[in-house]
CSV table of C-alpha atoms in Angstrom, one decimal:
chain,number,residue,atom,x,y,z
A,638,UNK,CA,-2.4,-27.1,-1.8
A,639,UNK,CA,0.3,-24.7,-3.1
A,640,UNK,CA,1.8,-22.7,-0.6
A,641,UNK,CA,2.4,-19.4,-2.3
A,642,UNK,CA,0.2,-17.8,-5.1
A,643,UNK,CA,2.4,-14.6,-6.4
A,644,UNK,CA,0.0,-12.4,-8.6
A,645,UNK,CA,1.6,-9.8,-11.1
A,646,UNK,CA,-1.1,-7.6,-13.0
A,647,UNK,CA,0.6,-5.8,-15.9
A,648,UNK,CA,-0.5,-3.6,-18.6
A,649,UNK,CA,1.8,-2.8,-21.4
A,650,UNK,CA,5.1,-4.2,-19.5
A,651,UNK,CA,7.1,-5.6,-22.3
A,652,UNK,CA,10.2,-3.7,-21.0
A,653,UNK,CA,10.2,-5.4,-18.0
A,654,UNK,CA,8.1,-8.8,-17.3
A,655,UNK,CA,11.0,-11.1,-18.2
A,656,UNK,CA,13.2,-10.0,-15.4
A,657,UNK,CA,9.8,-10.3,-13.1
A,658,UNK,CA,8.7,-13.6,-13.9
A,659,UNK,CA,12.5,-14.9,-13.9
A,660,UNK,CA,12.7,-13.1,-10.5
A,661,UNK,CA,9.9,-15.0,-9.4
A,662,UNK,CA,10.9,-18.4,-11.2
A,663,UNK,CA,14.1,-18.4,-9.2
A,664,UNK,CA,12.3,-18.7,-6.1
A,665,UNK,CA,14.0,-21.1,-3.7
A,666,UNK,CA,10.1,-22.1,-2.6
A,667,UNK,CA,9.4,-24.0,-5.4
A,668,UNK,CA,5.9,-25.0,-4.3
A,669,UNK,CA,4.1,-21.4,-5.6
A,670,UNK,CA,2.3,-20.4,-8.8
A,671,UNK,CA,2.8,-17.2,-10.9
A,672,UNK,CA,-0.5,-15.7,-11.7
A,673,UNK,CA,-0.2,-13.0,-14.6
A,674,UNK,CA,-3.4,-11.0,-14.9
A,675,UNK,CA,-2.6,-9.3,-18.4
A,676,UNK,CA,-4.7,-6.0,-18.0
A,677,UNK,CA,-5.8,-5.5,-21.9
A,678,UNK,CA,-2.5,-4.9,-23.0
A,679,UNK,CA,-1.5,-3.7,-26.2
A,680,UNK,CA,1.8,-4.4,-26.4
A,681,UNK,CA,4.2,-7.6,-26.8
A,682,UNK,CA,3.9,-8.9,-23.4
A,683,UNK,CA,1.9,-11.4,-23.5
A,684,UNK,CA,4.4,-12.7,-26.1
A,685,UNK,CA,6.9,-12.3,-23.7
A,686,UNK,CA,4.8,-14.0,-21.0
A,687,UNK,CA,4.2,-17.3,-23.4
A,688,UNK,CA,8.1,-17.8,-24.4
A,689,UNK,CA,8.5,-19.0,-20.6
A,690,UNK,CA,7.3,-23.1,-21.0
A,691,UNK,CA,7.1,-23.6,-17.0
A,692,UNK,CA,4.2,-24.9,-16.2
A,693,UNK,CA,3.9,-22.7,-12.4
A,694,UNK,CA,3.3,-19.6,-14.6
A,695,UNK,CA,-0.8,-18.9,-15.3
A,696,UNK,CA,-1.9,-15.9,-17.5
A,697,UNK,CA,-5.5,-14.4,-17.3
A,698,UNK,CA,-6.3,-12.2,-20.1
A,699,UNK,CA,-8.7,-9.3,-18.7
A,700,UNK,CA,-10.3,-5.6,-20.9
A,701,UNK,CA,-8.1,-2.7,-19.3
A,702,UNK,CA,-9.7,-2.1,-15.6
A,703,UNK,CA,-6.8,-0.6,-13.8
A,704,UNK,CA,-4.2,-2.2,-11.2
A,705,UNK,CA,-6.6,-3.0,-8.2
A,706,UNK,CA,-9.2,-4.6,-10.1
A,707,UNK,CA,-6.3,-6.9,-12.1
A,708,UNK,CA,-5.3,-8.1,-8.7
A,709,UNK,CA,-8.9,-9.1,-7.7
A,710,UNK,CA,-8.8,-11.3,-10.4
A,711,UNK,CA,-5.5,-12.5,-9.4
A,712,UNK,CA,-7.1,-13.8,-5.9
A,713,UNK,CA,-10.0,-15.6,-7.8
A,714,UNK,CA,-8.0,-17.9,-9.4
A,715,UNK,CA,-5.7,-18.3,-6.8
A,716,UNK,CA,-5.1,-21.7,-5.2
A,717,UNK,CA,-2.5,-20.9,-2.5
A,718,UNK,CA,-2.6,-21.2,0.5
A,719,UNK,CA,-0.8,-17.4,0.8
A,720,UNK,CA,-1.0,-14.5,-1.6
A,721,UNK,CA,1.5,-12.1,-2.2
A,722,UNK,CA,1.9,-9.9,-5.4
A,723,UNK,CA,4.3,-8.2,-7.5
A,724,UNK,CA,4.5,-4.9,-10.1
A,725,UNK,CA,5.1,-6.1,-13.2
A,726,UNK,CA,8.3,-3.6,-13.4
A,727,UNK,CA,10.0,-4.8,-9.9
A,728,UNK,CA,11.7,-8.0,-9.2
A,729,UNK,CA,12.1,-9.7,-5.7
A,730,UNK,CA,15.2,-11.6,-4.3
A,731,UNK,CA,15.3,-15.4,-4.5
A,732,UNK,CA,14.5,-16.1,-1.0
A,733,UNK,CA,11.6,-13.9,-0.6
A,734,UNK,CA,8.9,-16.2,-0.4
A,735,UNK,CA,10.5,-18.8,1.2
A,736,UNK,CA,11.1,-16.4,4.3
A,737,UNK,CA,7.6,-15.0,4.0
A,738,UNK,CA,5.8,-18.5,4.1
A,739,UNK,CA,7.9,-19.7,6.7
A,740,UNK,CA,7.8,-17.1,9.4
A,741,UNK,CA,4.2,-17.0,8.1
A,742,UNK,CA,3.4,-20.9,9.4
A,743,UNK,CA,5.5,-20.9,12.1
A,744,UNK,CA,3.9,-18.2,13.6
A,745,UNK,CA,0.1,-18.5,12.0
A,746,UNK,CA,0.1,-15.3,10.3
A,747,UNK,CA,-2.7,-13.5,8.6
A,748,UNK,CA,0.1,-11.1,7.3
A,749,UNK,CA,3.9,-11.2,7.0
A,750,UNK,CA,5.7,-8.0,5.7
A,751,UNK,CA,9.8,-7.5,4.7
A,752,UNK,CA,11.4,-4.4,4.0
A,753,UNK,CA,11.6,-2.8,0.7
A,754,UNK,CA,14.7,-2.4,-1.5
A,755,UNK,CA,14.2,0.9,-3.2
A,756,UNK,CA,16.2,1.4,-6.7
A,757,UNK,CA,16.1,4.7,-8.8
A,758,UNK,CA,19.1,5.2,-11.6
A,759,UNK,CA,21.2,2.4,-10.2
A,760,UNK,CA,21.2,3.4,-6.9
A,761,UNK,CA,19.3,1.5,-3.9
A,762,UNK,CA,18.7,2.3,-1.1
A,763,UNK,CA,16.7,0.5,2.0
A,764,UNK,CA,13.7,1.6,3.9
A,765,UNK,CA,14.9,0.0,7.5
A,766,UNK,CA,12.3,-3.1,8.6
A,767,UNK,CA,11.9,-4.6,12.0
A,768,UNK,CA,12.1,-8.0,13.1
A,769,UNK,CA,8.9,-8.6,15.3
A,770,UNK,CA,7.2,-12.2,14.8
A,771,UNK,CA,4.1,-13.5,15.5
A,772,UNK,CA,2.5,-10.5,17.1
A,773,UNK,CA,-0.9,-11.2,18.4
A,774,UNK,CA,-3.4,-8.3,18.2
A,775,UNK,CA,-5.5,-8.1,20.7
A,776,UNK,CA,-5.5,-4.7,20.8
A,777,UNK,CA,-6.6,-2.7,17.6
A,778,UNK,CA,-5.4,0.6,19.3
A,779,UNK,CA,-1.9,-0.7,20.5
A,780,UNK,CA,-1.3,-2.2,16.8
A,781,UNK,CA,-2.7,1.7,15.3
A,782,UNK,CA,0.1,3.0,17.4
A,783,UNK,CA,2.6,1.1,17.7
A,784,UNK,CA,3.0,-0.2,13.9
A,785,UNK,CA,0.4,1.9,11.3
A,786,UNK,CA,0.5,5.0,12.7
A,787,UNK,CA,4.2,4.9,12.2
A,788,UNK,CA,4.8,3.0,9.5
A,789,UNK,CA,6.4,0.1,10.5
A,790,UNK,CA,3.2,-1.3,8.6
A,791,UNK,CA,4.2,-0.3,5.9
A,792,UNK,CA,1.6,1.3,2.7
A,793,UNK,CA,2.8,-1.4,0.0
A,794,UNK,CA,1.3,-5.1,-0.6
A,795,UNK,CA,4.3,-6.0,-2.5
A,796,UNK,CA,6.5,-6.6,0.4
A,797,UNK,CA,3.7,-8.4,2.0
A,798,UNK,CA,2.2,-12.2,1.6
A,799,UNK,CA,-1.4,-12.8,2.9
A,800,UNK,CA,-3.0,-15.6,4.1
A,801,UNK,CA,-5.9,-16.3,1.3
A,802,UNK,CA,-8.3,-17.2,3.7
A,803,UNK,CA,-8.1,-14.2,5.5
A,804,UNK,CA,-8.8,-12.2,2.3
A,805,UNK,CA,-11.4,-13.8,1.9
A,806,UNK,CA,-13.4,-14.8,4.7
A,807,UNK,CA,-13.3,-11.2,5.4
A,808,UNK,CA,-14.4,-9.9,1.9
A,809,UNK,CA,-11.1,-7.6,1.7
A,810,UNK,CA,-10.7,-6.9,-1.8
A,811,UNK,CA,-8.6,-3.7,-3.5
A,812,UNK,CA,-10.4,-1.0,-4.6
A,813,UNK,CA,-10.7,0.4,-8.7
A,814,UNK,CA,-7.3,2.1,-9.0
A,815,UNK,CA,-9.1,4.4,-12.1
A,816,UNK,CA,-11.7,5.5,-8.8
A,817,UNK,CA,-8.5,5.3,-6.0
A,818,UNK,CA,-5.2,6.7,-6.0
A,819,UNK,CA,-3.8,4.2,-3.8
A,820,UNK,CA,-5.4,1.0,-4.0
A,821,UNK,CA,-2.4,-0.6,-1.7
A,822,UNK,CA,-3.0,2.0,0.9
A,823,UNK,CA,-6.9,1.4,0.6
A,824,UNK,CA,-6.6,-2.2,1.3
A,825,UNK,CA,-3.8,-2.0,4.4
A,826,UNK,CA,-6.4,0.1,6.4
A,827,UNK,CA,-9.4,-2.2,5.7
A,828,UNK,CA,-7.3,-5.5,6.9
A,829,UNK,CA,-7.1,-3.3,10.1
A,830,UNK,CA,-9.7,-4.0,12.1
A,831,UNK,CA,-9.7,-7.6,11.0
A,832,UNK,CA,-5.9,-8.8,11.6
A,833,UNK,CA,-5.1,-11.0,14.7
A,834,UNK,CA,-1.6,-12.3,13.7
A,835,UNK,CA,1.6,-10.7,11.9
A,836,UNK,CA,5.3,-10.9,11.2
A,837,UNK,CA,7.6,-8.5,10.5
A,838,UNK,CA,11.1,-9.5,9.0
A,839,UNK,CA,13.9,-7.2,8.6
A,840,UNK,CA,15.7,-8.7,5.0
A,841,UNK,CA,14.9,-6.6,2.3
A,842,UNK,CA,13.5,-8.6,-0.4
A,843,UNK,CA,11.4,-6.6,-2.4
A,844,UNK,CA,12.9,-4.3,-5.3
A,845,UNK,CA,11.0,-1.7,-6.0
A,846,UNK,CA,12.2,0.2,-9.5
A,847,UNK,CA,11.1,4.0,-8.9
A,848,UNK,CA,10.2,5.4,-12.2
A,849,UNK,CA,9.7,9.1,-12.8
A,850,UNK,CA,6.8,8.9,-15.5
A,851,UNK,CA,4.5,6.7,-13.3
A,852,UNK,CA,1.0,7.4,-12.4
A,853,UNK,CA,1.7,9.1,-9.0
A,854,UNK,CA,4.0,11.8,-11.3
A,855,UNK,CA,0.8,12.9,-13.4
A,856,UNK,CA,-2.1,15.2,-12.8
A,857,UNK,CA,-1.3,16.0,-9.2
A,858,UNK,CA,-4.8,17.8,-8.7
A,859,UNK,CA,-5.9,14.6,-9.6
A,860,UNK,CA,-4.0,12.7,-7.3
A,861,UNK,CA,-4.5,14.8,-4.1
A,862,UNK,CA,-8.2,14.3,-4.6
A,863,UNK,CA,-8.4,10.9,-4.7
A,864,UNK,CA,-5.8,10.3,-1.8
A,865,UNK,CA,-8.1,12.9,0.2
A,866,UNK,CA,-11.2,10.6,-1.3
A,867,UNK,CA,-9.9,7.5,-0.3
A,868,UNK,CA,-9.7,8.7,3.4
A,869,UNK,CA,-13.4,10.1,3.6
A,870,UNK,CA,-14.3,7.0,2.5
A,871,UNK,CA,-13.0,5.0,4.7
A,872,UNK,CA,-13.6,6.7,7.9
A,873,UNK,CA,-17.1,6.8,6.5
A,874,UNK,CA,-17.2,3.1,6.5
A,875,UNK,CA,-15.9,2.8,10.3
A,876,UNK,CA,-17.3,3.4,13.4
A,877,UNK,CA,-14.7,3.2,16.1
A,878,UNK,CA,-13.8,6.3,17.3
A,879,UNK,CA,-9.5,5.6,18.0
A,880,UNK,CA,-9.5,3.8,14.9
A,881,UNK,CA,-10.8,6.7,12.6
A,882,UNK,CA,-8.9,9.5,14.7
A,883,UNK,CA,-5.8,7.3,14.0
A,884,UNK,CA,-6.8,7.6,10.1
A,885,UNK,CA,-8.0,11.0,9.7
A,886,UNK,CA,-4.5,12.0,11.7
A,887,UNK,CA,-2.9,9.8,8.8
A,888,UNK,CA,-4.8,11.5,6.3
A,889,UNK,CA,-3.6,14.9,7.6
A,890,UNK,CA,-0.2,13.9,7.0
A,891,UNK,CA,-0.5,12.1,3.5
A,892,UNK,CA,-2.6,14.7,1.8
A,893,UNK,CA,-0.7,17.8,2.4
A,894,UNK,CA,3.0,15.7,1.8
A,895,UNK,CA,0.7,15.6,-1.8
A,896,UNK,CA,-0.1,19.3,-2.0
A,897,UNK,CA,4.0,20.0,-1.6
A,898,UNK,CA,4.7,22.1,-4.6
A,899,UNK,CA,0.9,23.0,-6.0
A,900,UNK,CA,-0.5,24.7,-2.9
A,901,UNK,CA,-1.2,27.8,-4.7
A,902,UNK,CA,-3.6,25.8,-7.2
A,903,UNK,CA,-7.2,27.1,-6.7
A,904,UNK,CA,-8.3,23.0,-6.6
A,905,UNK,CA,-5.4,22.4,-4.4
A,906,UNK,CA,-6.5,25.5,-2.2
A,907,UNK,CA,-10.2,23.9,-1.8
A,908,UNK,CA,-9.0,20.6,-0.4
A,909,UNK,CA,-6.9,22.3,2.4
A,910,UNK,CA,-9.5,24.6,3.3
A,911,UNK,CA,-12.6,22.3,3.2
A,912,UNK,CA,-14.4,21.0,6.4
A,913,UNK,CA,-13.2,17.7,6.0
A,914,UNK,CA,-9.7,18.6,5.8
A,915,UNK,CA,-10.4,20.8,9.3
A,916,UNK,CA,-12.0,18.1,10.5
A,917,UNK,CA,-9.5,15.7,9.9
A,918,UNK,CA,-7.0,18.5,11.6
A,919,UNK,CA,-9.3,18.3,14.9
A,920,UNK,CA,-9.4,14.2,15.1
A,921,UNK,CA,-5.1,15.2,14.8
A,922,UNK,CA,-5.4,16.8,17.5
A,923,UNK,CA,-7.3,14.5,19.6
A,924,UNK,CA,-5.3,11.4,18.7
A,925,UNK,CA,-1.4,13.4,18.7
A,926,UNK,CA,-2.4,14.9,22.4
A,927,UNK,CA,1.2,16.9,21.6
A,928,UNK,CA,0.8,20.9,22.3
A,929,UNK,CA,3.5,21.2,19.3
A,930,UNK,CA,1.8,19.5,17.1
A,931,UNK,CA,-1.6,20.7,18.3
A,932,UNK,CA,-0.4,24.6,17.5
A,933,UNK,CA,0.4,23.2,14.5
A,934,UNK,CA,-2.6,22.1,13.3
A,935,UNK,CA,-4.8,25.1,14.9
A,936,UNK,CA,-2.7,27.5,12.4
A,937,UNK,CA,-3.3,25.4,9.6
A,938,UNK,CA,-7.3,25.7,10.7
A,939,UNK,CA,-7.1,29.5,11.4
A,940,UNK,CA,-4.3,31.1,9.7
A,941,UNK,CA,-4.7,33.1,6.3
A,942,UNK,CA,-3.9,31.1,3.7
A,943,UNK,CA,-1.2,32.4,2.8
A,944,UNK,CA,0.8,31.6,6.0
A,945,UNK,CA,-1.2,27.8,5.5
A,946,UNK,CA,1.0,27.6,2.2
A,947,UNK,CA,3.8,28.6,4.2
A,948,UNK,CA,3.7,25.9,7.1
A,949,UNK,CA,2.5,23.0,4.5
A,950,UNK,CA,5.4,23.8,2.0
A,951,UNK,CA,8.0,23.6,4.9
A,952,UNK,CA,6.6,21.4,7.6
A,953,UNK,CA,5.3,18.8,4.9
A,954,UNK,CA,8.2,18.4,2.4
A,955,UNK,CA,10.0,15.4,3.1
């Protein structure tokens, strides 16, 4: 069996595939596969994709259906014995998944996470990781609070690798990006309830590019309601009560870092004021159990909206 499957979905990324896929051929863990799910594109890189003659590097031609749908493909036709996956407009460092996989069998992870390189203009700059392996979870409600509710889990699947199995014998899949915002986010809270062993490594070996003209720049009414979709759905789908406090608490936080900047929009203005969003404020309260934090969120429940705009624009704007 191989021991890493890297899937890179890409639509229209002619600029930048080569330095992926040579990112990802210069792996010092040889033993992987390259899995490029073309997503209908209509550009040249598909040309670019069949100029490289090693024979690790599979294409899969697919009709335009969005980021999280190319990546379910991805997994199909997978044959390693880990997953990770890459944007077809970042690169990763040489050692990446020779860490991963390693700290990943030593320790007989379902999930294995580094830090993230962040690069805009030239400039990089590193979201600090943690060096905590083989963590067994034996509590959902410690691992909520001590690692996702904080973000030492972090959002991405880029930086992570995933044991296929575990993808699979628990039906975890990623959501339609043209239906969810965040189809990365979507998918870390769904492994949730199901994860029984992760490593964290500190090295940052992802390289994320940030781009000003990406998806998350456009439409932002568009954006904050499928974020604050993505959240009633999934505490629709779960039952326990610290886990969906834990989420909906999340959610608070998320969403209204979104509204930043448009809270005087009238669609804007409906989200914050709408019973889920009130809701969500209440489970905040319940799983916080801080009296700061709790006067926080009873203003943004009763105040006049005006003073609502206030808090969100300066309490929220990171």
């Amino acid at each position: 069996m191989i021991k890493v499957s890297v899937i890179v979905p890409v639509y229209n990324g002619e600029k930048t595939i080569k330095s992926c896929i040579e990112s990802l051929l210069s792996q010092t863990l040889t033993d992987l596969e390259i899995i490029v799910v073309n997503d209908g594109s209509t550009d040249g890189t598909m040309d670019i994709v069949s100029e490289f003659s090693d024979n690790r590097i599979k294409s899969v031609t697919t009709p335009n259906q969005g980021q999280g749908l190319a990546r379910n493909c991805g997994i199909r036709v997978a044959s390693g014995e880990y997953v990770g996956f890459c944007d077809a407009d970042d690169t990763v460092d040489a050692t990446m998944y020779e860490k991963l996989y390693n700290v990943a069998k030593e320790n007989r992870d379902d999930m294995v996470q580094c830090a993230i390189k962040d690069i805009r203009n030239g400039t990089a700059s590193i979201r600090s990781g943690i060096d905590h392996a083989g963590i067994q979870i034996d509590s959902l409600k410690d691992y909520l609070d001590s690692y996702f509710y904080t973000l030492l889990h972090t959002n991405e699947v880029c930086n992570k690798m995933f044991r296929r199995s575990f993808l699979e014998e628990n039906s975890l899949k990623f959501s339609d990006t043209k239906k969810v915002f965040s189809e990365d986010l979507d998918l870390n809270i769904r492994i949730l309830p199901h994860l029984r062993r992760v490593s964290f490594i500190s090295d940052a070996l992802y390289n994320y590019y940030i781009s000003d003209t990406g998806h998350c720049k456009r439409s932002p009414y568009e954006r904050i309601d499928k974020i604050f979709t993505l959240y009633k759905n999934v505490t629709k789908d779960y039952n326990a009560q610290h886990f969906c406090t834990c989420i909906k608490s999340m959610a608070v936080i998320t969403v209204l870092s979104y509204c930043v900047g448009f809270t005087y929009d009238p669609s804007v203005k409906s989200i914050i004021c709408s019973k889920t969003m009130k809701s969500f404020m209440l489970s905040s309260i319940k799983y916080r159990k801080n009296i700061s934090h709790s006067l926080l969120m009873l203003a943004l429940i009763l105040a006049p909206y005006n003073i609502k705009a206030k808090i969100i624009e300066s309490h929220y704007r990171f």
